[in-house]
Amino acid sequence: MGGNSRIGIPWSDLPRELVERIADCLDTETDVLRFRAVCSSWRSSTTPFKKFPSTPLKLPFPFQAGGTSRVKHKGAYFSLAERTVYGVQLPESKEPSFWLVKIERSGDGKLRILNTVSDSQIKILPETQLPKLLNTLDFRIYEVCKAYTLRYTNPAKPKQNYEYKCVKKVVVSGDVKNDKYVIMAIDDVNKLWYIKSGDEKWTMVRDNCGSNNFLDVVNYKGQFYGIDVWGGTWVFDPMFNSTKITYNICRPASKRHLVDLYKGELFLVEEVTDKDKRVCTCYNFDDGCQCRFPRTPVRNTAVEITISRIDKGREEWVEEKTVDNQIIFIDRYICFRTEEKKAHYHDNDNYGYDDTWDYGYNYFECDCGVSSDDDAGTVDNFVPSDDVKLKFRGLHGHNTGVCDFATGKIGSLLMYPEYADIFWPPPSWLSSS
Amino acid sequence: MARKNRNPVGKNVDPEAQKKKTRTLTLKSSDGQEFSISESAAVLSIAIENMVEDDCAGGVIPLPLVDGGTLARVITYLNKHAEDGASDEEKRKFDEEFVSGMEMGVLFDVVLAANYLDIRGLLREVRRRIADRMKNKSVEWVRKTFHIESDFTPEEEEQMKKEFAWAWEGVDSDVDD
């Protein structure tokens, strides 16, 4: 390192303000923790990562004030829980080289380890209990993304503390310095709500053109963006006034997700499901459908997946045909992407690249809300063999699919062991140490 | 040495700015190398601008804390950013390429130089690049790459162990399952 010899001072003696400002460029708690563990001068020049929100948040339950007068919910509230997806590099030099895990932190600071695909808490066999503490310095971990959920908490019934399934999406934005928050959430009937520090109740987003019917909401570059069932994209100002920034999309798609995909640009991932492809010959399309066409049961499973980007000039979403080698993960709460190369991350500046990963653009989807027994409801009606079911028992039955964007082919996650490996099983060191 | 400028000046151009473009300054590195640079590029460095304004720039500006190799790089950066007609997009691309190939030692020199010369844009770029290199890397990797030795007391080590621990919630499962 020529620099050190020429100037004659080591990195640990960088001016304090420089160290501080370099640390400012780190945006995950894990990276800040590690930065502060390098040497004492770096540690003393920086402040610990500021958790946000700093105290556990209690939010009113339910969304609609007075919506439930039932005695059993008296005193109940929502608590905000944070979920982080971590990539953990496995110490054994085998495939897969990393494992993705979802960790949920609730208000008390304790962690639950979740099955990334099913969101259920990973239960380790009774004879191999989880270590009470896991020293993350011993493992190579990196933060992939963060998301939030609401937990139903009822002090009168301490056992009743569970993820509230009747919320489709929760996004949090805020002023970390002053610990002020703004939260937006989509409820089970696609209504978009918000609440901010100091509010005593949730407020429904004003019905602008009768469009409070949202499929997704994200915090993109500090602003809330939502997409409605017709494919119209809305941006919300700090007063929650909305402006429509794209036209509706003609083609129906039951599921639409906004993703900050790469290069800091907002993308739209759409799932056209079997329900969307259904052609109804009577005029009562949805519940009142008389003709029951087609006669096969509708599973609302994706049959086509597309990615689009906004064409600002034309104010519409335009399908993206060529995209980099990345993996996109989509589920109810979390949409994230990782560069395939990064997934195989090594201790040098050039990431290793593995040919077996050359699938182009891939996609995972989990629909735990409609998770079903065994074989029913799985993507593509794929029926795995008993061996595969056993090996990936944590993944089986959650309607998780993989879409290869190079070919457009969609299949069950279990058809792709090289991808299923990323999620299951939890590494042995986790359950045995 | 600032040279008098007699060139015709465009009608809508600030004559002072035009003068700066054609006036050249000489910067002298710690190892005695001299570099010519237009004043308009040089004053993107707040430190140099102050020296010029205070008129202590009579002739050669000595920069005793920046070596020749680093100064040459910094000047490339300044020239690009002072270039007429370079679009923001072009400059952004340049910045990206400018820092992308730098090895750690070079980044170190450049960040110190940018700090000393007070070149905000460059400082921001290099700082971000250094942070990017550390992202997702183990503490050991950072120490090795940056030639830093751990100097923590056993008490501090103990404290950090706590920070890095993932403490699991009791083995109790979720509600009713």
CSV table of N, CA and C in Angstrom, one decimal, chain A residues 70 232 397:
chain,number,residue,atom,x,y,z
A,70,ARG,N,-65.5,-5.5,20.4
A,70,ARG,CA,-65.5,-6.8,21.0
A,70,ARG,C,-64.6,-6.7,22.3
A,232,GLY,N,-52.3,2.0,-11.4
A,232,GLY,CA,-52.0,3.4,-11.3
A,232,GLY,C,-51.0,3.5,-10.2
A,397,GLY,N,-45.0,-26.7,0.5
A,397,GLY,CA,-46.4,-26.3,0.8
A,397,GLY,C,-46.7,-24.9,0.9
